[in-house]
Each structure stands twice: as C-alpha cells, then as structure tokens.
Tab-separated table of N, CA and C in Angstrom:
chain	number	residue	atom	x	y	z
A	102	MET	N	134.258	89.340	212.457
A	102	MET	CA	134.651	88.532	211.280
A	102	MET	C	134.404	89.459	209.993
A	103	PRO	N	135.463	89.697	209.261
A	103	PRO	CA	135.246	90.510	208.033
A	103	PRO	C	134.321	89.791	207.024
A	104	ASP	N	133.832	90.617	206.149
A	104	ASP	CA	133.015	90.104	204.993
A	104	ASP	C	133.999	89.209	204.212
A	105	PHE	N	133.363	88.475	203.323
A	105	PHE	CA	134.170	87.510	202.538
A	105	PHE	C	135.179	88.137	201.661
A	106	TRP	N	134.862	89.188	200.918
A	106	TRP	CA	135.931	89.780	200.070
A	106	TRP	C	137.155	90.305	200.760
A	107	PRO	N	137.077	91.110	201.858
A	107	PRO	CA	138.279	91.494	202.591
A	107	PRO	C	139.034	90.273	203.065
A	108	TYR	N	138.256	89.259	203.617
A	108	TYR	CA	138.942	88.079	204.129
A	108	TYR	C	139.726	87.411	203.013
A	109	ALA	N	139.112	87.236	201.869
A	109	ALA	CA	139.750	86.559	200.701
A	109	ALA	C	140.998	87.281	200.315
A	110	LEU	N	140.915	88.614	200.185
A	110	LEU	CA	142.116	89.410	199.811
A	110	LEU	C	143.271	89.161	200.855
A	111	ASP	N	142.904	89.196	202.114
A	111	ASP	CA	143.954	89.030	203.149
A	111	ASP	C	144.524	87.581	203.140
A	112	ALA	N	143.619	86.601	203.036
A	112	ALA	CA	144.083	85.217	202.997
A	112	ALA	C	144.916	84.897	201.821
A	113	TYR	N	144.542	85.423	200.642
A	113	TYR	CA	145.350	85.191	199.403
A	113	TYR	C	146.745	85.811	199.445
A	114	ALA	N	146.778	86.915	200.239
A	114	ALA	CA	148.091	87.659	200.345
A	114	ALA	C	149.089	86.971	201.361
A	115	ARG	N	148.604	85.980	202.098
A	115	ARG	CA	149.455	85.353	203.108
A	115	ARG	C	150.543	84.539	202.354
A	116	PRO	N	151.713	84.456	202.968
A	116	PRO	CA	152.871	83.736	202.307
A	116	PRO	C	152.452	82.353	201.895
A	117	GLY	N	152.658	82.086	200.562
A	117	GLY	CA	152.410	80.694	200.024
A	117	GLY	C	151.024	80.466	199.558
A	118	VAL	N	150.047	81.184	200.032
A	118	VAL	CA	148.666	80.847	199.701
A	118	VAL	C	148.369	80.988	198.190
A	119	ALA	N	148.827	82.149	197.602
A	119	ALA	CA	148.499	82.328	196.151
A	119	ALA	C	149.104	81.222	195.377
A	120	ASP	N	150.348	80.894	195.615
A	120	ASP	CA	151.061	79.822	194.815
A	120	ASP	C	150.310	78.511	195.005
A	121	ILE	N	149.957	78.151	196.200
A	121	ILE	CA	149.252	76.830	196.428
A	121	ILE	C	147.882	76.918	195.734
A	122	CYS	N	147.141	77.993	195.855
A	122	CYS	CA	145.850	78.097	195.195
A	122	CYS	C	145.977	77.954	193.702
A	123	LEU	N	146.993	78.637	193.070
A	123	LEU	CA	147.082	78.547	191.644
A	123	LEU	C	147.569	77.101	191.235
A	124	GLU	N	148.421	76.475	192.033
A	124	GLU	CA	148.750	75.057	191.806
A	124	GLU	C	147.461	74.233	191.860
A	125	ALA	N	146.659	74.407	192.810
A	125	ALA	CA	145.430	73.614	192.910
A	125	ALA	C	144.470	73.851	191.756
A	126	GLN	N	144.431	75.102	191.276
A	126	GLN	CA	143.619	75.462	190.075
A	126	GLN	C	144.171	74.834	188.830
A	127	ASP	N	145.507	74.958	188.613
A	127	ASP	CA	146.098	74.457	187.377
A	127	ASP	C	146.218	72.945	187.321
A	128	ALA	N	146.548	72.314	188.485
A	128	ALA	CA	146.790	70.881	188.444
A	128	ALA	C	145.557	70.079	188.794
A	129	HIS	N	144.537	70.632	189.496
A	129	HIS	CA	143.400	69.915	189.968
A	129	HIS	C	142.071	70.490	189.627
A	130	GLY	N	142.041	71.559	188.878
A	130	GLY	CA	140.823	72.199	188.439
A	130	GLY	C	140.126	72.914	189.574
A	131	ALA	N	140.803	73.225	190.609
A	131	ALA	CA	140.202	73.870	191.803
A	131	ALA	C	139.661	75.256	191.449
A	132	ASP	N	138.609	75.615	192.112
A	132	ASP	CA	137.973	76.925	191.996
A	132	ASP	C	138.557	77.740	193.183
A	133	VAL	N	139.487	78.713	192.913
A	133	VAL	CA	140.162	79.433	193.977
A	133	VAL	C	139.187	80.231	194.851
A	134	PRO	N	138.245	80.963	194.292
A	134	PRO	CA	137.320	81.669	195.165
A	134	PRO	C	136.527	80.751	196.113
A	135	LEU	N	136.183	79.579	195.540
A	135	LEU	CA	135.466	78.540	196.362
A	135	LEU	C	136.345	78.071	197.491
A	136	LEU	N	137.668	77.803	197.192
A	136	LEU	CA	138.620	77.449	198.327
A	136	LEU	C	138.636	78.481	199.369
A	137	LEU	N	138.755	79.746	198.942
A	137	LEU	CA	138.807	80.829	199.920
A	137	LEU	C	137.505	80.921	200.675
A	138	TRP	N	136.436	80.684	200.085
A	138	TRP	CA	135.107	80.658	200.689
A	138	TRP	C	135.054	79.604	201.781
A	139	GLY	N	135.562	78.391	201.456
A	139	GLY	CA	135.739	77.348	202.407
A	139	GLY	C	136.514	77.702	203.627
A	140	ALA	N	137.628	78.418	203.379
A	140	ALA	CA	138.492	78.927	204.448
A	140	ALA	C	137.775	79.952	205.302
A	141	TRP	N	137.010	80.867	204.621
A	141	TRP	CA	136.234	81.890	205.360
A	141	TRP	C	135.232	81.249	206.168
A	142	ALA	N	134.516	80.233	205.680
A	142	ALA	CA	133.550	79.485	206.421
A	142	ALA	C	134.142	78.865	207.696
A	143	ALA	N	135.306	78.264	207.583
A	143	ALA	CA	135.981	77.683	208.754
A	143	ALA	C	136.389	78.741	209.743
A	144	ALA	N	136.758	79.895	209.227
A	144	ALA	CA	137.133	81.002	210.137
A	144	ALA	C	135.940	81.498	210.882
A	145	ARG	N	134.785	81.234	210.370
A	145	ARG	CA	133.408	81.518	211.016
A	145	ARG	C	132.956	80.363	211.839
A	146	GLY	N	133.752	79.243	211.881
A	146	GLY	CA	133.397	78.132	212.647
A	146	GLY	C	132.458	77.169	211.968
A	147	ARG	N	132.354	77.300	210.649
A	147	ARG	CA	131.385	76.499	209.841
A	147	ARG	C	132.088	75.405	209.059
A	148	ALA	N	131.664	74.174	209.325
A	148	ALA	CA	132.093	73.091	208.468
A	148	ALA	C	131.065	73.011	207.315
A	149	LEU	N	131.554	73.056	206.136
A	149	LEU	CA	130.629	73.035	204.941
A	149	LEU	C	129.931	71.701	204.788
A	150	SER	N	128.654	71.718	204.569
A	150	SER	CA	127.903	70.518	204.204
A	150	SER	C	127.959	70.362	202.712
A	151	HIS	N	127.475	69.140	202.316
A	151	HIS	CA	127.320	68.893	200.870
A	151	HIS	C	126.290	69.869	200.320
A	152	GLY	N	125.294	70.219	201.094
A	152	GLY	CA	124.254	71.162	200.718
A	152	GLY	C	124.824	72.559	200.528
A	153	ASP	N	125.793	72.954	201.402
A	153	ASP	CA	126.352	74.257	201.311
A	153	ASP	C	127.158	74.356	199.959
A	154	VAL	N	127.934	73.290	199.671
A	154	VAL	CA	128.728	73.299	198.467
A	154	VAL	C	127.862	73.294	197.194
A	155	ALA	N	126.737	72.492	197.266
A	155	ALA	CA	125.779	72.475	196.126
A	155	ALA	C	125.180	73.801	195.956
A	156	ALA	N	124.754	74.500	196.999
A	156	ALA	CA	124.138	75.779	196.936
A	156	ALA	C	125.226	76.806	196.393
A	157	ALA	N	126.407	76.690	196.777
A	157	ALA	CA	127.452	77.631	196.252
A	157	ALA	C	127.631	77.406	194.786
A	158	ARG	N	127.669	76.169	194.315
A	158	ARG	CA	127.854	75.932	192.908
A	158	ARG	C	126.679	76.414	192.069
A	159	VAL	N	125.454	76.258	192.589
A	159	VAL	CA	124.283	76.795	191.826
A	159	VAL	C	124.307	78.303	191.829
A	160	ALA	N	124.611	78.942	192.961
A	160	ALA	CA	124.641	80.422	193.061
A	160	ALA	C	125.668	81.063	192.176
A	161	THR	N	126.737	80.325	191.828
A	161	THR	CA	127.842	80.902	191.079
A	161	THR	C	128.096	80.377	189.739
A	162	ALA	N	127.157	79.436	189.300
A	162	ALA	CA	127.350	78.809	187.963
A	162	ALA	C	127.411	79.782	186.813
A	163	HIS	N	126.756	80.901	186.916
A	163	HIS	CA	126.788	81.873	185.841
A	163	HIS	C	128.002	82.717	185.835
A	164	TRP	N	128.972	82.482	186.762
A	164	TRP	CA	130.165	83.349	186.795
A	164	TRP	C	131.413	82.504	186.323
A	165	ARG	N	131.645	81.361	186.823
A	165	ARG	CA	132.930	80.721	186.590
A	165	ARG	C	133.139	80.400	185.170
A	166	ALA	N	132.399	79.421	184.583
A	166	ALA	CA	132.661	78.937	183.221
A	166	ALA	C	132.364	79.957	182.128
A	167	PRO	N	131.263	80.676	182.232
A	167	PRO	CA	131.015	81.582	181.063
A	167	PRO	C	131.747	82.965	181.131
A	168	ILE	N	132.187	83.340	182.318
A	168	ILE	CA	132.769	84.697	182.434
A	168	ILE	C	134.230	84.700	182.875
A	169	ILE	N	134.423	84.094	184.127
A	169	ILE	CA	135.787	84.214	184.725
A	169	ILE	C	136.796	83.352	183.966
A	170	GLU	N	136.483	82.141	183.551
A	170	GLU	CA	137.446	81.308	182.873
A	170	GLU	C	137.830	81.922	181.489
A	171	PRO	N	136.967	82.428	180.652
A	171	PRO	CA	137.382	83.130	179.450
A	171	PRO	C	138.228	84.313	179.713
A	172	LEU	N	137.905	85.071	180.696
A	172	LEU	CA	138.792	86.267	181.014
A	172	LEU	C	140.162	85.826	181.449
A	173	ARG	N	140.251	84.783	182.236
A	173	ARG	CA	141.501	84.235	182.678
A	173	ARG	C	142.324	83.742	181.474
A	174	GLN	N	141.670	82.992	180.549
A	174	GLN	CA	142.355	82.566	179.350
A	174	GLN	C	142.903	83.706	178.506
A	175	ALA	N	142.088	84.751	178.344
A	175	ALA	CA	142.486	85.916	177.581
A	175	ALA	C	143.614	86.610	178.272
A	176	ARG	N	143.583	86.764	179.531
A	176	ARG	CA	144.664	87.442	180.261
A	176	ARG	C	145.955	86.646	180.133
A	177	ARG	N	145.890	85.325	180.261
A	177	ARG	CA	147.079	84.560	180.082
A	177	ARG	C	147.630	84.553	178.694
A	178	ALA	N	146.849	84.586	177.704
A	178	ALA	CA	147.210	84.601	176.312
A	178	ALA	C	147.870	85.978	175.990
A	179	LEU	N	147.346	87.040	176.543
A	179	LEU	CA	147.878	88.376	176.322
A	179	LEU	C	149.203	88.570	177.048
A	180	LYS	N	149.536	87.779	178.015
A	180	LYS	CA	150.814	87.934	178.725
A	180	LYS	C	151.989	87.853	177.735
A	181	ALA	N	152.005	86.873	176.843
A	181	ALA	CA	153.146	86.662	175.956
A	181	ALA	C	153.085	87.887	174.898
A	182	LEU	N	151.945	88.269	174.495
A	182	LEU	CA	151.878	89.393	173.497
A	182	LEU	C	152.245	90.703	174.181
A	183	ALA	N	151.990	90.836	175.423
A	183	ALA	CA	152.214	92.085	176.151
A	183	ALA	C	153.739	92.363	176.336
A	184	ALA	N	154.522	91.325	176.268
A	184	ALA	CA	155.968	91.489	176.452
A	184	ALA	C	156.579	92.330	175.350
A	185	GLY	N	155.987	92.377	174.167
A	185	GLY	CA	156.584	93.107	173.053
A	185	GLY	C	155.952	94.424	172.758
A	186	ALA	N	154.793	94.751	173.335
A	186	ALA	CA	154.099	95.964	172.946
A	186	ALA	C	153.267	96.522	174.114
A	187	CYS	N	153.522	97.780	174.398
A	187	CYS	CA	152.783	98.373	175.562
A	187	CYS	C	151.265	98.469	175.324
A	188	GLU	N	150.790	98.564	174.099
A	188	GLU	CA	149.348	98.677	173.887
A	188	GLU	C	148.745	97.247	174.204
A	189	ASN	N	149.524	96.167	174.000
A	189	ASN	CA	149.047	94.877	174.383
A	189	ASN	C	149.011	94.694	175.949
A	190	GLU	N	150.003	95.326	176.585
A	190	GLU	CA	149.969	95.284	178.048
A	190	GLU	C	148.839	96.058	178.626
A	191	ALA	N	148.451	97.167	177.962
A	191	ALA	CA	147.231	97.942	178.460
A	191	ALA	C	145.969	97.107	178.359
A	192	LEU	N	145.870	96.286	177.231
A	192	LEU	CA	144.717	95.404	177.077
A	192	LEU	C	144.797	94.297	178.131
A	193	ARG	N	145.911	93.737	178.350
A	193	ARG	CA	146.033	92.722	179.420
A	193	ARG	C	145.636	93.203	180.761
A	194	GLN	N	146.028	94.423	181.101
A	194	GLN	CA	145.689	94.986	182.371
A	194	GLN	C	144.138	95.258	182.493
A	195	ALA	N	143.580	95.696	181.387
A	195	ALA	CA	142.119	95.861	181.383
A	195	ALA	C	141.342	94.569	181.549
A	196	VAL	N	141.850	93.511	180.903
A	196	VAL	CA	141.242	92.155	181.060
A	196	VAL	C	141.413	91.698	182.492
A	197	LYS	N	142.643	91.878	183.028
A	197	LYS	CA	142.920	91.540	184.388
A	197	LYS	C	141.957	92.236	185.396
A	198	LYS	N	141.742	93.523	185.154
A	198	LYS	CA	140.818	94.284	186.020
A	198	LYS	C	139.399	93.713	185.937
A	199	ALA	N	138.933	93.346	184.698
A	199	ALA	CA	137.607	92.822	184.525
A	199	ALA	C	137.537	91.409	185.145
A	200	GLU	N	138.604	90.622	185.062
A	200	GLU	CA	138.635	89.329	185.712
A	200	GLU	C	138.485	89.447	187.259
A	201	LEU	N	139.213	90.376	187.811
A	201	LEU	CA	139.139	90.662	189.277
A	201	LEU	C	137.761	91.124	189.711
A	202	GLU	N	137.142	92.016	188.927
A	202	GLU	CA	135.777	92.439	189.246
A	202	GLU	C	134.801	91.334	189.122
A	203	ALA	N	134.945	90.461	188.107
A	203	ALA	CA	134.028	89.293	188.010
A	203	ALA	C	134.254	88.362	189.210
A	204	GLU	N	135.446	88.176	189.681
A	204	GLU	CA	135.682	87.278	190.854
A	204	GLU	C	135.119	87.946	192.112
A	205	ARG	N	135.168	89.348	192.244
A	205	ARG	CA	134.571	89.964	193.350
A	205	ARG	C	133.049	89.710	193.368
A	206	LEU	N	132.375	89.836	192.177
A	206	LEU	CA	130.990	89.605	192.137
A	206	LEU	C	130.622	88.148	192.381
A	207	TYR	N	131.434	87.264	191.892
A	207	TYR	CA	131.311	85.837	192.140
A	207	TYR	C	131.386	85.583	193.699
A	208	MET	N	132.363	86.221	194.318
A	208	MET	CA	132.498	86.048	195.831
A	208	MET	C	131.288	86.709	196.569
A	209	ALA	N	130.713	87.748	196.019
A	209	ALA	CA	129.537	88.324	196.631
A	209	ALA	C	128.404	87.309	196.517
A	210	ALA	N	128.283	86.522	195.458
A	210	ALA	CA	127.242	85.497	195.385
A	210	ALA	C	127.534	84.418	196.367
A	211	LEU	N	128.798	84.043	196.631
A	211	LEU	CA	129.111	82.993	197.627
A	211	LEU	C	128.783	83.559	199.052
A	212	GLU	N	129.066	84.830	199.264
A	212	GLU	CA	128.679	85.446	200.563
A	212	GLU	C	127.221	85.319	200.807
A	213	GLN	N	126.379	85.542	199.754
A	213	GLN	CA	124.933	85.492	199.892
A	213	GLN	C	124.506	84.038	200.357
A	214	VAL	N	125.240	83.046	199.826
A	214	VAL	CA	124.880	81.670	200.274
A	214	VAL	C	125.062	81.499	201.772
A	215	ALA	N	126.003	82.232	202.309
A	215	ALA	CA	126.284	82.129	203.794
A	215	ALA	C	125.346	82.986	204.608
A	216	ALA	N	124.552	83.856	203.939
A	216	ALA	CA	123.669	84.775	204.637
A	216	ALA	C	122.703	84.067	205.621
A	217	GLY	N	122.344	82.891	205.279
A	217	GLY	CA	121.393	82.128	206.115
A	217	GLY	C	122.047	81.311	207.172
A	218	TRP	N	123.360	81.312	207.250
A	218	TRP	CA	124.081	80.515	208.284
A	218	TRP	C	123.833	81.133	209.682
A	219	PRO	N	124.004	80.318	210.676
A	219	PRO	CA	123.902	80.902	212.103
A	219	PRO	C	125.042	81.885	212.296
A	220	ALA	N	124.984	82.621	213.432
A	220	ALA	CA	126.047	83.574	213.731
A	220	ALA	C	127.350	82.883	213.783
A	221	PRO	N	128.404	83.657	213.386
A	221	PRO	CA	129.759	83.041	213.384
A	221	PRO	C	130.174	82.485	214.740
A	222	ALA	N	130.901	81.405	214.748
A	222	ALA	CA	131.448	80.810	215.923
A	222	ALA	C	132.983	80.953	215.835
A	223	PRO	N	133.670	80.488	216.882
A	223	PRO	CA	135.151	80.632	216.840
A	223	PRO	C	135.727	79.844	215.639
A	224	PRO	N	136.804	80.256	215.090
A	224	PRO	CA	137.465	79.573	213.972
A	224	PRO	C	137.760	78.089	214.346
A	225	CYS	N	137.738	77.250	213.398
A	225	CYS	CA	137.947	75.799	213.613
A	225	CYS	C	138.851	75.288	212.646
A	226	SER	N	140.077	74.821	213.128
A	226	SER	CA	141.099	74.271	212.247
A	226	SER	C	140.667	73.005	211.560
A	227	GLN	N	139.883	72.150	212.257
A	227	GLN	CA	139.395	70.971	211.629
A	227	GLN	C	138.340	71.245	210.551
A	228	ALA	N	137.587	72.230	210.760
A	228	ALA	CA	136.624	72.688	209.749
A	228	ALA	C	137.330	73.171	208.490
A	229	LEU	N	138.468	73.877	208.700
A	229	LEU	CA	139.264	74.309	207.525
A	229	LEU	C	139.734	73.117	206.741
A	230	ARG	N	140.333	72.133	207.416
A	230	ARG	CA	140.816	70.906	206.800
A	230	ARG	C	139.685	70.191	206.056
A	231	ASP	N	138.571	70.055	206.706
A	231	ASP	CA	137.436	69.317	206.116
A	231	ASP	C	136.871	70.129	204.892
A	232	ASN	N	136.815	71.412	205.064
A	232	ASN	CA	136.199	72.268	203.941
A	232	ASN	C	137.098	72.152	202.707
A	233	LEU	N	138.427	72.288	202.938
A	233	LEU	CA	139.342	72.199	201.759
A	233	LEU	C	139.286	70.832	201.157
A	234	ALA	N	139.278	69.810	201.961
A	234	ALA	CA	139.106	68.419	201.449
A	234	ALA	C	137.860	68.263	200.655
A	235	ARG	N	136.774	68.889	201.092
A	235	ARG	CA	135.456	68.740	200.402
A	235	ARG	C	135.486	69.503	199.058
A	236	LEU	N	136.297	70.541	198.964
A	236	LEU	CA	136.351	71.382	197.790
A	236	LEU	C	137.447	71.022	196.760
A	237	LEU	N	138.378	70.158	197.166
A	237	LEU	CA	139.419	69.716	196.300
A	237	LEU	C	139.210	68.173	196.008
A	238	PRO	N	139.674	67.704	194.875
A	238	PRO	CA	139.505	66.271	194.589
A	238	PRO	C	140.447	65.439	195.513
A	239	PRO	N	140.162	64.184	195.735
A	239	PRO	CA	140.932	63.335	196.602
A	239	PRO	C	142.424	63.296	196.170
A	240	GLY	N	142.695	63.408	194.893
A	240	GLY	CA	144.090	63.316	194.392
A	240	GLY	C	144.897	64.587	194.753
A	241	ALA	N	144.215	65.575	195.292
A	241	ALA	CA	144.890	66.812	195.723
A	241	ALA	C	145.210	66.880	197.170
A	242	ALA	N	145.279	65.770	197.837
A	242	ALA	CA	145.480	65.714	199.292
A	242	ALA	C	146.773	66.467	199.701
A	243	PRO	N	147.901	66.274	199.002
A	243	PRO	CA	149.085	67.099	199.411
A	243	PRO	C	148.861	68.603	199.329
A	244	VAL	N	148.172	69.022	198.239
A	244	VAL	CA	147.859	70.446	198.100
A	244	VAL	C	146.899	70.914	199.151
A	245	THR	N	145.909	70.038	199.484
A	245	THR	CA	144.961	70.379	200.580
A	245	THR	C	145.722	70.605	201.862
A	246	GLU	N	146.692	69.741	202.191
A	246	GLU	CA	147.420	69.869	203.459
A	246	GLU	C	148.303	71.131	203.469
A	247	ARG	N	148.937	71.394	202.318
A	247	ARG	CA	149.777	72.596	202.273
A	247	ARG	C	148.931	73.873	202.388
A	248	LEU	N	147.809	73.916	201.747
A	248	LEU	CA	146.902	75.036	201.807
A	248	LEU	C	146.376	75.209	203.235
A	249	HIS	N	146.044	74.096	203.879
A	249	HIS	CA	145.544	74.127	205.250
A	249	HIS	C	146.641	74.792	206.131
A	250	LYS	N	147.918	74.342	206.008
A	250	LYS	CA	148.960	74.963	206.809
A	250	LYS	C	149.127	76.462	206.484
A	251	ALA	N	149.094	76.850	205.222
A	251	ALA	CA	149.284	78.212	204.855
A	251	ALA	C	148.120	79.134	205.363
A	252	LEU	N	146.967	78.595	205.452
A	252	LEU	CA	145.790	79.382	205.894
A	252	LEU	C	145.580	79.320	207.424
A	253	SER	N	146.236	78.432	208.081
A	253	SER	CA	146.067	78.241	209.541
A	253	SER	C	146.907	79.304	210.304
C-alpha cells in the first residue's frame, strides 16, 4: 500500500475524481484531502471511526483554514488577473505551488494520524462508502455515491 501522498495523487488523477471532489468542496464545503484520506483508509481496509475523524481534524486544524483556504482564494482571484498579464500568471503559479506544498504537508499530518492503526488489511468497498459518508454532509449523498464509484 503506497503512502498517502502518492495514493492521493493517483486517486485524484482518476477519471472524474477531481471534478467530483471540487464539486463536493464548492457545493458542500468538503475537505478534499480529508476525502482522499478516507479513500486511502478504505484502501487499507479501515473504516474510519468518529475518533479517527476527530483526530484528523485536530491534527490538521492549523493547515486548512489559516493557510490552505487563503492560498486557494488568492490563486482563484489571480486566475482572472492572469489572463491579461504574464507577470500575474507567474504569481498565480507561485501561489498554486505554495498551495500544493501546503496540501502535501497537510496530508503528511493526516498520514501521521494513521500511524497508530493496525497493519493494512484488504481494501473494503463498504469502508470506502462509509468513510465518504462520514466525511461529507448528509445533503451530499449523490456526490458521495458518485465519488465512491469513481474511486472504486
């Protein structure tokens, strides 16, 4: 089983996964790295407990709101400005690179939460469905199901 970061890159690159994750983020406030962590846990045969999710939120609280979200907002704001001037595009790319590095460090913190888990077991499709449902709000059930299919 690969470490979380390589798993997340591979999973996010699968057809449809990025679009569904971004829809979940924009429409339901989902935390994409946390969703990918839930998928990684299921690939390791782990159904997340409420304690796992709480530990993940504590371990990563210093990343999402104070660092990743402002970088994402800046990158998105620069997108319109970048269309007209290459120096703006260079800044947007630098912000994008910083956002990606912050997400990598965020995911490293998530992987540390999993360090105490038992040895990986075979992947579990039901654990994937349950993990995604635990990490998305109830109103996101259609997105949860689409993401489950895309990651299965």
